[in-house]
Amino acid sequence: MPVMRLGYARLRVEDLEAAKRHYAETLGMRVTAEGGGRIQLKGWDEFDHHSVQLEEGGAGLAGLGYKCQSADDLALYEDRARAFGVTVERMSKGDHVAVGDGLRVTLPSEQTIELYCEMEYVGTDVGLLNPEIRPRHTRGVDVPRLDHAAITAPEPADVERFFCEVLGFRASERLVSDPGEAKLLASWLYCGQTMHDIAVLPGPPGKLSHIAFWVEDWHAILNAGDIFAMDGTPVEVGPSRHGIGRALTSYFFDPSGNRNEVQTGSYRTYADTPTVTWTADQLAKGVFYIQREFSEGFLTGVT
Amino acid sequence: MPVMRLGYARLRVEDLEAAKRHYAETLGMRVTAEGGGRIQLKGWDEFDHHSVQLEEGGAGLAGLGYKCQSADDLALYEDRARAFGVTVERMSKGDHVAVGDGLRVTLPSEQTIELYCEMEYVGTDVGLLNPEIRPRHTRGVDVPRLDHAAITAPEPADVERFFCEVLGFRASERLVSDPGEAKLLASWLYCGQTMHDIAVLPGPPGKLSHIAFWVEDWHAILNAGDIFAMDGTPVEVGPSRHGIGRALTSYFFDPSGNRNEVQTGSYRTYADTPTVTWTADQLAKGVFYIQREFSEGFLTGVT
Amino acid sequence: MPVMRLGYARLRVEDLEAAKRHYAETLGMRVTAEGGGRIQLKGWDEFDHHSVQLEEGGAGLAGLGYKCQSADDLALYEDRARAFGVTVERMSKGDHVAVGDGLRVTLPSEQTIELYCEMEYVGTDVGLLNPEIRPRHTRGVDVPRLDHAAITAPEPADVERFFCEVLGFRASERLVSDPGEAKLLASWLYCGQTMHDIAVLPGPPGKLSHIAFWVEDWHAILNAGDIFAMDGTPVEVGPSRHGIGRALTSYFFDPSGNRNEVQTGSYRTYADTPTVTWTADQLAKGVFYIQREFSEGFLTGVT
Amino acid sequence: MPVMRLGYARLRVEDLEAAKRHYAETLGMRVTAEGGGRIQLKGWDEFDHHSVQLEEGGAGLAGLGYKCQSADDLALYEDRARAFGVTVERMSKGDHVAVGDGLRVTLPSEQTIELYCEMEYVGTDVGLLNPEIRPRHTRGVDVPRLDHAAITAPEPADVERFFCEVLGFRASERLVSDPGEAKLLASWLYCGQTMHDIAVLPGPPGKLSHIAFWVEDWHAILNAGDIFAMDGTPVEVGPSRHGIGRALTSYFFDPSGNRNEVQTGSYRTYADTPTVTWTADQLAKGVFYIQREFSEGFLTGVT
């Protein structure tokens, strides 16, 4: 069965309290646990224990957790990962707060991904019996859920191949140097029905471009921007649209410089959705459809 | 693997030309073929040949087609359906325009569903190379895609069991007479990541409550209503929100009285999403969250 | 100079605490004063002391206050009102909390309107120096301001004539029995640049149809409906659009049964804007453009 | 009586056909007349003959027309303008297509403004009898109306004083070097109920910063951006929000480099609305609230 979703991102942050203010007050996530130099948080509409884990010290990506459907699936992925030739380790229940047994895989681009099928259930603010459509009182941007991550790789094609061959992801969109030639520059890969659950962008190994939270609609993108202005959150790119994936978006930074995104819109994918190809000469329009330009730092800035 | 989606709805319509005006001009679907008393149409963002087939004569549901991932899946579903005890027939390529081999199953509630894994590929208006985010010129409501269908059943529990046991669907939300007791009144079932791909509502056998088209956002629900006013389309329920599924919605009728819906919002489901329970005493709020009331006809009106 | 705006509505309410919960917590108005069986409230974006005054006892309209630009204007209106033949009294500073000297006029349809040019200044939450675009934390619907009132009259033409001849209002839209004939059924009148500052609808003398609060946009109309559902506020008409005035709207009731509206959209008027005419046969589309129908109670329900 | 509105902008354009494509196809204005090296256009919701006049040759502002209520008002403005000390000439009916008699005033900052009270009436696409809420078919961005203009001045204070003393405008917001000191850097001035009908920005004499069209809401700002991407229109600033005036905005250029804006949101002004003060140290947030930065060219780019 397909991998279910990006379950969590583990981020390194310089100042735990400053990071907590950002994720809990500005983004409005719920703190579900803290201690030992770590804080776990979830979006209001997420059932599992957490989708973000802040880890004191530095900046950047400590790991991405993808939740799978069963132990059988984990076993299959383990076999395939070993055959693929990447480093695979067993992860034990309790290695991470609230997370069950699983695998720890080092991608060809050196980031760590963790595959698991159990996380402590917390539930949402609205419950499961005659629920309201959302919590009565909003908290900052009030992000409902984590959506995807974007990592960088010196050779995106290797990472794309890993996600497709080992984990059964598919590419919704691909950026190539030119249409006739096969040099892959970037790939957007999905395991569910969104346009992507992971993006692989060109860049150094081991690095994070951004993690993205899903928000309701275009109005929510504006509301997020207004909150960022009032909270003094650095905004890299204001309300905008991607040509690639059609998504509505805004980019901003947590206090340690880890890039965040709020995203909505985009389209629904299926197992038979044909792959879209972008060519490098149309990159600016692909990245920011309306402005058709972006700063150099948007590509090179990673943590 | 899971069933992919509701691929098409075959609707009986009294007047083919009037129906074509409704689906092609008001809803803005693309006519991909017509002839022999039938018209095939697709939403602008759908790749397959059609998602609606209009069939001259009467009103109501001729059949629902669910697209599956492979012939192996079809074989599995066939075995399970026979074991379940419903009537199953083979469907051959060409039985329906542009549709490949498959199965024809009669539900416990007497509607016909067709399972297939191939349909002629047409593609979208924007193409697959550096695509624009939508067609430059809009056409009426310009529905991007078919979303789900809702059928009625004297015993919804039997139909829910069929979709879960035979086709691997899961219930996102269920309406029961009261929380302690197991009498199922209605069920919303998903195979992908939307809140439902089929709804089973209480009512007579063989009937359709509605087919629903997905639209972009709350603004698109308003735009649809404005178009309906200008085109004289009968609107049963204007812009509203469901408590069940949280979706934003509006209901209206095609010229033969087949109920249509435009829908957006709602939430994302996964294989581990817990099921929400609604109790009958909260039905009004569940159906229309803001108004908390609906006309009798909304429940009893079927074709 | 033109009258500036509907400055306040004085509403009679049965239970002052219940009314306060509605206006302060559900609608999110700021309580600026209370005592002596009265509560004053303002929207977050209003500068003056209050725009709603709740008065204990009964239900219905105690008075509407229209703010004028100068004492000279008041003197002119007084002369014209006497010439018109309605009852006019002087209103003294302190007759109403925070309101300066003015006039009290009994309309031909028996409602009281108060004309004044001074009210105690309170200011908004965001201040006047480098202001944020709104308060950081929202409160319920968080209505920014009062917009208009709608009253009923046995002879709307008399009331329209009063507002035009005495106060210099103009009709943006008028409902007539048929286009060839002059029988006026209802009139929407403006003094500023909105589509109306007062509506005169057919009905009994001395009664209120509704007071309306302006909200930001179509999304705010939805948000209001969601809040109403969570707070148990009775909603008469959910998110909808008027044909008359094009406005986006929802109607609901305070705990005493006084009808409220949230409204946005519509168009901008000027002194040279031509008047739109609606004929009675198109009333349903004029009132609710999308649904093209409304309950009898919507017309007959007044307080 | 107050000046009614910015009635028209006369723009010099290099290539009349290219400009026509921009204003008529991308912005969706209606061409109401053309000939003699000039093209007149109006937004779909404007009643008067035109709101934009394109004049072949060069780029920049040929003149701004403000519509007044009466010949008496014109006479008053003429007296005041002469007393103020600016150059005033009579403008005769027919000097400009469809425009009646009026005045031509040279501002202290050297731009020409024309004051008139009559323009040929054309009416809108939806008419005045039981009108639809908009035209059934949209055309590009489909701007309903011209909103305001922004001009540059070496001494903004002189131009502010002209608009206030001669034409009765009021400042809704002012930018000063610091709050204690009176050096005015920019002023936003209104004659109606919008936040501004003219903006005076620091810069060279005789120049235009931009003309702005009003659009419906935040969704329309996005839709405009999408259209610009599809039509290849250069976008300077994508969907954004001003701190000054709170307005939602996007800036783009016509083919001659004249800056255009689409704008919505903002707040309602009255004759008693207190003036907001911005200080230069908060300029970036005032100009673009969410991003809190802008390119140098945004200030220096004029035509």
PDB file of N, CA and C in Angstrom, chain C residues 2 4-5 44-45 47 67 69 121 128-133 145 147 192-194 214 216 241-242 246 265 267-268 270-272 274 276-279 282 285 289, chain D residues 1 4-5 44-45 47 67 69 121 128-133 145 147 192-194 214 216 241-242 246 265 267-268 270-272 274 276-279 282 285 289:
ATOM      1  N   PRO C   2     -23.844  66.453   2.738  1.00  0.00           N
ATOM      2  CA  PRO C   2     -24.643  65.232   2.942  1.00  0.00           C
ATOM      3  C   PRO C   2     -24.553  64.733   4.393  1.00  0.00           C
ATOM      4  N   MET C   4     -23.637  62.089   7.049  1.00  0.00           N
ATOM      5  CA  MET C   4     -22.453  61.235   6.955  1.00  0.00           C
ATOM      6  C   MET C   4     -22.783  59.744   6.974  1.00  0.00           C
ATOM      7  N   ARG C   5     -23.559  59.348   7.973  1.00  0.00           N
ATOM      8  CA  ARG C   5     -23.764  57.895   8.087  1.00  0.00           C
ATOM      9  C   ARG C   5     -24.800  57.570   9.144  1.00  0.00           C
ATOM     10  N   TRP C  44     -14.929  47.224  15.859  1.00  0.00           N
ATOM     11  CA  TRP C  44     -13.512  47.515  16.131  1.00  0.00           C
ATOM     12  C   TRP C  44     -12.969  48.657  15.284  1.00  0.00           C
ATOM     13  N   ASP C  45     -13.565  48.916  14.137  1.00  0.00           N
ATOM     14  CA  ASP C  45     -13.015  49.941  13.252  1.00  0.00           C
ATOM     15  C   ASP C  45     -13.778  51.263  13.339  1.00  0.00           C
ATOM     16  N   PHE C  47     -14.715  54.842  15.217  1.00  0.00           N
ATOM     17  CA  PHE C  47     -14.036  55.812  16.077  1.00  0.00           C
ATOM     18  C   PHE C  47     -14.944  56.354  17.174  1.00  0.00           C
ATOM     19  N   LYS C  67     -25.446  60.582  11.809  1.00  0.00           N
ATOM     20  CA  LYS C  67     -24.486  61.626  12.136  1.00  0.00           C
ATOM     21  C   LYS C  67     -24.342  62.600  10.964  1.00  0.00           C
ATOM     22  N   GLN C  69     -22.731  66.580   9.476  1.00  0.00           N
ATOM     23  CA  GLN C  69     -21.409  67.198   9.473  1.00  0.00           C
ATOM     24  C   GLN C  69     -21.279  68.440  10.356  1.00  0.00           C
ATOM     25  N   TYR C 121     -15.429  60.762  21.162  1.00  0.00           N
ATOM     26  CA  TYR C 121     -14.460  60.020  20.365  1.00  0.00           C
ATOM     27  C   TYR C 121     -13.777  58.959  21.217  1.00  0.00           C
ATOM     28  N   LEU C 128      -3.749  55.532  15.523  1.00  0.00           N
ATOM     29  CA  LEU C 128      -3.589  56.417  14.367  1.00  0.00           C
ATOM     30  C   LEU C 128      -2.134  56.601  13.960  1.00  0.00           C
ATOM     31  N   LEU C 129      -1.221  55.938  14.653  1.00  0.00           N
ATOM     32  CA  LEU C 129       0.202  56.069  14.317  1.00  0.00           C
ATOM     33  C   LEU C 129       0.744  54.713  13.853  1.00  0.00           C
ATOM     34  N   ASN C 130       1.146  54.654  12.598  1.00  0.00           N
ATOM     35  CA  ASN C 130       1.663  53.400  12.031  1.00  0.00           C
ATOM     36  C   ASN C 130       0.778  52.202  12.422  1.00  0.00           C
ATOM     37  N   PRO C 131      -0.494  52.262  12.134  1.00  0.00           N
ATOM     38  CA  PRO C 131      -1.412  51.233  12.642  1.00  0.00           C
ATOM     39  C   PRO C 131      -1.263  49.876  11.959  1.00  0.00           C
ATOM     40  N   GLU C 132      -1.505  48.816  12.723  1.00  0.00           N
ATOM     41  CA  GLU C 132      -1.676  47.497  12.113  1.00  0.00           C
ATOM     42  C   GLU C 132      -2.986  47.526  11.314  1.00  0.00           C
ATOM     43  N   ILE C 133      -3.170  46.537  10.447  1.00  0.00           N
ATOM     44  CA  ILE C 133      -4.362  46.588   9.587  1.00  0.00           C
ATOM     45  C   ILE C 133      -5.618  46.092  10.298  1.00  0.00           C
ATOM     46  N   ARG C 145     -17.899  47.514  11.533  1.00  0.00           N
ATOM     47  CA  ARG C 145     -18.754  48.698  11.656  1.00  0.00           C
ATOM     48  C   ARG C 145     -20.215  48.392  11.337  1.00  0.00           C
ATOM     49  N   ASP C 147     -23.510  49.265   9.297  1.00  0.00           N
ATOM     50  CA  ASP C 147     -23.604  49.708   7.906  1.00  0.00           C
ATOM     51  C   ASP C 147     -24.908  50.441   7.593  1.00  0.00           C
ATOM     52  N   GLY C 192     -24.076  58.446   1.486  1.00  0.00           N
ATOM     53  CA  GLY C 192     -22.635  58.390   1.248  1.00  0.00           C
ATOM     54  C   GLY C 192     -22.348  57.682  -0.062  1.00  0.00           C
ATOM     55  N   GLN C 193     -21.401  56.789  -0.052  1.00  0.00           N
ATOM     56  CA  GLN C 193     -21.032  56.086  -1.290  1.00  0.00           C
ATOM     57  C   GLN C 193     -21.368  54.608  -1.277  1.00  0.00           C
ATOM     58  N   THR C 194     -22.060  54.149  -0.242  1.00  0.00           N
ATOM     59  CA  THR C 194     -22.507  52.764  -0.287  1.00  0.00           C
ATOM     60  C   THR C 194     -23.842  52.722  -1.011  1.00  0.00           C
ATOM     61  N   TRP C 214     -21.332  45.839   8.384  1.00  0.00           N
ATOM     62  CA  TRP C 214     -20.467  45.610   7.238  1.00  0.00           C
ATOM     63  C   TRP C 214     -19.356  44.650   7.648  1.00  0.00           C
ATOM     64  N   GLU C 216     -15.850  42.279   5.861  1.00  0.00           N
ATOM     65  CA  GLU C 216     -14.795  42.491   4.864  1.00  0.00           C
ATOM     66  C   GLU C 216     -15.122  41.952   3.469  1.00  0.00           C
ATOM     67  N   ARG C 241     -26.699  36.075  -1.795  1.00  0.00           N
ATOM     68  CA  ARG C 241     -26.461  37.332  -2.496  1.00  0.00           C
ATOM     69  C   ARG C 241     -27.809  37.992  -2.771  1.00  0.00           C
ATOM     70  N   HIS C 242     -27.866  39.300  -2.552  1.00  0.00           N
ATOM     71  CA  HIS C 242     -29.017  40.067  -2.996  1.00  0.00           C
ATOM     72  C   HIS C 242     -28.868  40.393  -4.477  1.00  0.00           C
ATOM     73  N   ARG C 246     -26.729  43.874  -5.188  1.00  0.00           N
ATOM     74  CA  ARG C 246     -25.640  42.890  -5.433  1.00  0.00           C
ATOM     75  C   ARG C 246     -24.938  42.415  -4.164  1.00  0.00           C
ATOM     76  N   GLY C 265     -19.718  43.421  -0.257  1.00  0.00           N
ATOM     77  CA  GLY C 265     -19.906  43.408  -1.707  1.00  0.00           C
ATOM     78  C   GLY C 265     -20.594  44.686  -2.137  1.00  0.00           C
ATOM     79  N   TYR C 267     -21.976  47.830  -4.522  1.00  0.00           N
ATOM     80  CA  TYR C 267     -21.236  48.716  -5.426  1.00  0.00           C
ATOM     81  C   TYR C 267     -21.150  50.104  -4.819  1.00  0.00           C
ATOM     82  N   ARG C 268     -20.403  50.964  -5.471  1.00  0.00           N
ATOM     83  CA  ARG C 268     -20.171  52.313  -4.980  1.00  0.00           C
ATOM     84  C   ARG C 268     -21.155  53.266  -5.653  1.00  0.00           C
ATOM     85  N   TYR C 270     -22.544  57.370  -6.310  1.00  0.00           N
ATOM     86  CA  TYR C 270     -22.149  58.772  -6.387  1.00  0.00           C
ATOM     87  C   TYR C 270     -23.418  59.605  -6.554  1.00  0.00           C
ATOM     88  N   ALA C 271     -23.250  60.904  -6.505  1.00  0.00           N
ATOM     89  CA  ALA C 271     -24.404  61.777  -6.665  1.00  0.00           C
ATOM     90  C   ALA C 271     -25.046  61.649  -8.048  1.00  0.00           C
ATOM     91  N   ASP C 272     -24.316  61.101  -9.013  1.00  0.00           N
ATOM     92  CA  ASP C 272     -24.874  60.962 -10.361  1.00  0.00           C
ATOM     93  C   ASP C 272     -25.194  59.520 -10.733  1.00  0.00           C
ATOM     94  N   PRO C 274     -27.260  56.509 -11.565  1.00  0.00           N
ATOM     95  CA  PRO C 274     -28.668  56.364 -11.944  1.00  0.00           C
ATOM     96  C   PRO C 274     -29.356  55.308 -11.071  1.00  0.00           C
ATOM     97  N   VAL C 276     -31.630  52.203 -10.124  1.00  0.00           N
ATOM     98  CA  VAL C 276     -32.062  50.911 -10.667  1.00  0.00           C
ATOM     99  C   VAL C 276     -33.508  50.658 -10.267  1.00  0.00           C
ATOM    100  N   THR C 277     -34.263  50.102 -11.179  1.00  0.00           N
ATOM    101  CA  THR C 277     -35.659  49.768 -10.888  1.00  0.00           C
ATOM    102  C   THR C 277     -35.866  48.258 -10.906  1.00  0.00           C
ATOM    103  N   TRP C 278     -36.498  47.766  -9.873  1.00  0.00           N
ATOM    104  CA  TRP C 278     -36.914  46.363  -9.828  1.00  0.00           C
ATOM    105  C   TRP C 278     -38.429  46.308  -9.893  1.00  0.00           C
ATOM    106  N   THR C 279     -38.928  45.319 -10.613  1.00  0.00           N
ATOM    107  CA  THR C 279     -40.385  45.149 -10.686  1.00  0.00           C
ATOM    108  C   THR C 279     -40.792  43.944  -9.835  1.00  0.00           C
ATOM    109  N   GLN C 282     -40.067  40.300 -10.319  1.00  0.00           N
ATOM    110  CA  GLN C 282     -38.683  39.823 -10.159  1.00  0.00           C
ATOM    111  C   GLN C 282     -38.209  39.934  -8.705  1.00  0.00           C
ATOM    112  N   LYS C 285     -35.871  37.158  -7.157  1.00  0.00           N
ATOM    113  CA  LYS C 285     -34.478  37.255  -7.628  1.00  0.00           C
ATOM    114  C   LYS C 285     -33.805  38.502  -7.065  1.00  0.00           C
ATOM    115  N   TYR C 289     -30.760  36.487  -4.939  1.00  0.00           N
ATOM    116  CA  TYR C 289     -30.418  36.308  -6.351  1.00  0.00           C
ATOM    117  C   TYR C 289     -30.189  34.852  -6.719  1.00  0.00           C
TER     118      TYR C 289
ATOM    119  N   MET D   1     -20.496  71.239  -2.567  1.00  0.00           N
ATOM    120  CA  MET D   1     -20.566  69.787  -2.429  1.00  0.00           C
ATOM    121  C   MET D   1     -19.213  69.186  -2.792  1.00  0.00           C
ATOM    122  N   MET D   4     -16.912  64.476  -6.843  1.00  0.00           N
ATOM    123  CA  MET D   4     -17.467  63.121  -6.838  1.00  0.00           C
ATOM    124  C   MET D   4     -16.407  62.040  -6.943  1.00  0.00           C
ATOM    125  N   ARG D   5     -15.548  62.173  -7.947  1.00  0.00           N
ATOM    126  CA  ARG D   5     -14.620  61.052  -8.156  1.00  0.00           C
ATOM    127  C   ARG D   5     -13.576  61.390  -9.202  1.00  0.00           C
ATOM    128  N   TRP D  44     -16.680  47.868 -16.764  1.00  0.00           N
ATOM    129  CA  TRP D  44     -18.042  47.392 -17.052  1.00  0.00           C
ATOM    130  C   TRP D  44     -19.090  48.020 -16.147  1.00  0.00           C
ATOM    131  N   ASP D  45     -18.705  48.490 -14.978  1.00  0.00           N
ATOM    132  CA  ASP D  45     -19.695  49.013 -14.032  1.00  0.00           C
ATOM    133  C   ASP D  45     -19.733  50.538 -14.007  1.00  0.00           C
ATOM    134  N   PHE D  47     -20.846  54.179 -15.634  1.00  0.00           N
ATOM    135  CA  PHE D  47     -21.941  54.697 -16.440  1.00  0.00           C
ATOM    136  C   PHE D  47     -21.484  55.712 -17.482  1.00  0.00           C
ATOM    137  N   LYS D  67     -14.669  64.464 -11.663  1.00  0.00           N
ATOM    138  CA  LYS D  67     -16.035  64.874 -11.941  1.00  0.00           C
ATOM    139  C   LYS D  67     -16.639  65.540 -10.714  1.00  0.00           C
ATOM    140  N   GLN D  69     -20.058  67.978  -8.997  1.00  0.00           N
ATOM    141  CA  GLN D  69     -21.508  67.803  -8.975  1.00  0.00           C
ATOM    142  C   GLN D  69     -22.271  68.852  -9.777  1.00  0.00           C
ATOM    143  N   TYR D 121     -23.434  59.970 -21.176  1.00  0.00           N
ATOM    144  CA  TYR D 121     -23.862  58.782 -20.439  1.00  0.00           C
ATOM    145  C   TYR D 121     -23.904  57.574 -21.376  1.00  0.00           C
ATOM    146  N   LEU D 128     -30.546  49.048 -16.121  1.00  0.00           N
ATOM    147  CA  LEU D 128     -31.113  49.638 -14.908  1.00  0.00           C
ATOM    148  C   LEU D 128     -32.434  48.994 -14.513  1.00  0.00           C
ATOM    149  N   LEU D 129     -32.893  47.994 -15.260  1.00  0.00           N
ATOM    150  CA  LEU D 129     -34.162  47.342 -14.947  1.00  0.00           C
ATOM    151  C   LEU D 129     -33.892  45.887 -14.587  1.00  0.00           C
ATOM    152  N   ASN D 130     -34.173  45.530 -13.336  1.00  0.00           N
ATOM    153  CA  ASN D 130     -33.948  44.159 -12.867  1.00  0.00           C
ATOM    154  C   ASN D 130     -32.580  43.627 -13.323  1.00  0.00           C
ATOM    155  N   PRO D 131     -31.531  44.333 -12.998  1.00  0.00           N
ATOM    156  CA  PRO D 131     -30.210  43.971 -13.561  1.00  0.00           C
ATOM    157  C   PRO D 131     -29.620  42.698 -12.967  1.00  0.00           C
ATOM    158  N   GLU D 132     -28.866  41.982 -13.783  1.00  0.00           N
ATOM    159  CA  GLU D 132     -28.012  40.914 -13.265  1.00  0.00           C
ATOM    160  C   GLU D 132     -26.908  41.571 -12.445  1.00  0.00           C
ATOM    161  N   ILE D 133     -26.220  40.783 -11.628  1.00  0.00           N
ATOM    162  CA  ILE D 133     -25.227  41.391 -10.753  1.00  0.00           C
ATOM    163  C   ILE D 133     -23.907  41.667 -11.473  1.00  0.00           C
ATOM    164  N   ARG D 145     -14.201  49.395 -12.365  1.00  0.00           N
ATOM    165  CA  ARG D 145     -14.109  50.852 -12.401  1.00  0.00           C
ATOM    166  C   ARG D 145     -12.699  51.330 -12.064  1.00  0.00           C
ATOM    167  N   ASP D 147     -10.322  53.692  -9.923  1.00  0.00           N
ATOM    168  CA  ASP D 147     -10.449  54.028  -8.507  1.00  0.00           C
ATOM    169  C   ASP D 147      -9.720  55.314  -8.127  1.00  0.00           C
ATOM    170  N   GLY D 192     -14.522  61.268  -1.541  1.00  0.00           N
ATOM    171  CA  GLY D 192     -15.715  60.447  -1.318  1.00  0.00           C
ATOM    172  C   GLY D 192     -15.558  59.617  -0.067  1.00  0.00           C
ATOM    173  N   GLN D 193     -15.890  58.323  -0.165  1.00  0.00           N
ATOM    174  CA  GLN D 193     -15.818  57.478   1.025  1.00  0.00           C
ATOM    175  C   GLN D 193     -14.750  56.406   0.924  1.00  0.00           C
ATOM    176  N   THR D 194     -13.929  56.463  -0.131  1.00  0.00           N
ATOM    177  CA  THR D 194     -12.829  55.513  -0.163  1.00  0.00           C
ATOM    178  C   THR D 194     -11.652  56.121   0.582  1.00  0.00           C
ATOM    179  N   TRP D 214     -10.371  49.579  -9.275  1.00  0.00           N
ATOM    180  CA  TRP D 214     -10.955  48.851  -8.154  1.00  0.00           C
ATOM    181  C   TRP D 214     -11.408  47.481  -8.652  1.00  0.00           C
ATOM    182  N   GLU D 216     -13.118  43.509  -7.108  1.00  0.00           N
ATOM    183  CA  GLU D 216     -14.107  43.070  -6.117  1.00  0.00           C
ATOM    184  C   GLU D 216     -13.514  42.691  -4.753  1.00  0.00           C
ATOM    185  N   ARG D 241      -0.482  43.432   0.346  1.00  0.00           N
ATOM    186  CA  ARG D 241      -1.330  44.337   1.110  1.00  0.00           C
ATOM    187  C   ARG D 241      -0.514  45.579   1.459  1.00  0.00           C
ATOM    188  N   HIS D 242      -1.165  46.731   1.317  1.00  0.00           N
ATOM    189  CA  HIS D 242      -0.595  47.953   1.836  1.00  0.00           C
ATOM    190  C   HIS D 242      -0.864  48.064   3.335  1.00  0.00           C
ATOM    191  N   ARG D 246      -4.489  49.844   4.211  1.00  0.00           N
ATOM    192  CA  ARG D 246      -4.886  48.441   4.389  1.00  0.00           C
ATOM    193  C   ARG D 246      -5.250  47.739   3.079  1.00  0.00           C
ATOM    194  N   GLY D 265     -10.324  46.121  -0.847  1.00  0.00           N
ATOM    195  CA  GLY D 265     -10.140  46.106   0.597  1.00  0.00           C
ATOM    196  C   GLY D 265     -10.195  47.525   1.122  1.00  0.00           C
ATOM    197  N   TYR D 267     -10.639  50.756   3.716  1.00  0.00           N
ATOM    198  CA  TYR D 267     -11.704  51.072   4.666  1.00  0.00           C
ATOM    199  C   TYR D 267     -12.525  52.244   4.150  1.00  0.00           C
ATOM    200  N   ARG D 268     -13.582  52.532   4.855  1.00  0.00           N
ATOM    201  CA  ARG D 268     -14.508  53.572   4.447  1.00  0.00           C
ATOM    202  C   ARG D 268     -14.174  54.853   5.202  1.00  0.00           C
ATOM    203  N   TYR D 270     -15.109  59.034   6.133  1.00  0.00           N
ATOM    204  CA  TYR D 270     -16.187  60.018   6.303  1.00  0.00           C
ATOM    205  C   TYR D 270     -15.538  61.370   6.535  1.00  0.00           C
ATOM    206  N   ALA D 271     -16.353  62.385   6.580  1.00  0.00           N
ATOM    207  CA  ALA D 271     -15.825  63.741   6.809  1.00  0.00           C
ATOM    208  C   ALA D 271     -15.194  63.872   8.195  1.00  0.00           C
ATOM    209  N   ASP D 272     -15.518  62.943   9.115  1.00  0.00           N
ATOM    210  CA  ASP D 272     -14.951  63.043  10.459  1.00  0.00           C
ATOM    211  C   ASP D 272     -13.906  61.962  10.747  1.00  0.00           C
ATOM    212  N   PRO D 274     -10.543  60.459  11.421  1.00  0.00           N
ATOM    213  CA  PRO D 274      -9.262  61.040  11.804  1.00  0.00           C
ATOM    214  C   PRO D 274      -8.144  60.558  10.874  1.00  0.00           C
ATOM    215  N   VAL D 276      -4.598  59.166   9.780  1.00  0.00           N
ATOM    216  CA  VAL D 276      -3.543  58.262  10.242  1.00  0.00           C
ATOM    217  C   VAL D 276      -2.180  58.840   9.855  1.00  0.00           C
ATOM    218  N   THR D 277      -1.232  58.705  10.755  1.00  0.00           N
ATOM    219  CA  THR D 277       0.125  59.171  10.466  1.00  0.00           C
ATOM    220  C   THR D 277       1.090  57.988  10.384  1.00  0.00           C
ATOM    221  N   TRP D 278       1.870  57.969   9.320  1.00  0.00           N
ATOM    222  CA  TRP D 278       2.964  57.002   9.188  1.00  0.00           C
ATOM    223  C   TRP D 278       4.285  57.747   9.282  1.00  0.00           C
ATOM    224  N   THR D 279       5.230  57.116   9.935  1.00  0.00           N
ATOM    225  CA  THR D 279       6.554  57.739  10.017  1.00  0.00           C
ATOM    226  C   THR D 279       7.519  56.993   9.095  1.00  0.00           C
ATOM    227  N   GLN D 282       8.814  53.475   9.349  1.00  0.00           N
ATOM    228  CA  GLN D 282       7.896  52.357   9.135  1.00  0.00           C
ATOM    229  C   GLN D 282       7.418  52.296   7.686  1.00  0.00           C
ATOM    230  N   LYS D 285       6.853  48.824   5.913  1.00  0.00           N
ATOM    231  CA  LYS D 285       5.634  48.145   6.363  1.00  0.00           C
ATOM    232  C   LYS D 285       4.389  48.885   5.867  1.00  0.00           C
ATOM    233  N   TYR D 289       2.828  45.722   3.576  1.00  0.00           N
ATOM    234  CA  TYR D 289       2.657  45.287   4.967  1.00  0.00           C
ATOM    235  C   TYR D 289       3.221  43.903   5.229  1.00  0.00           C
TER     236      TYR D 289
END
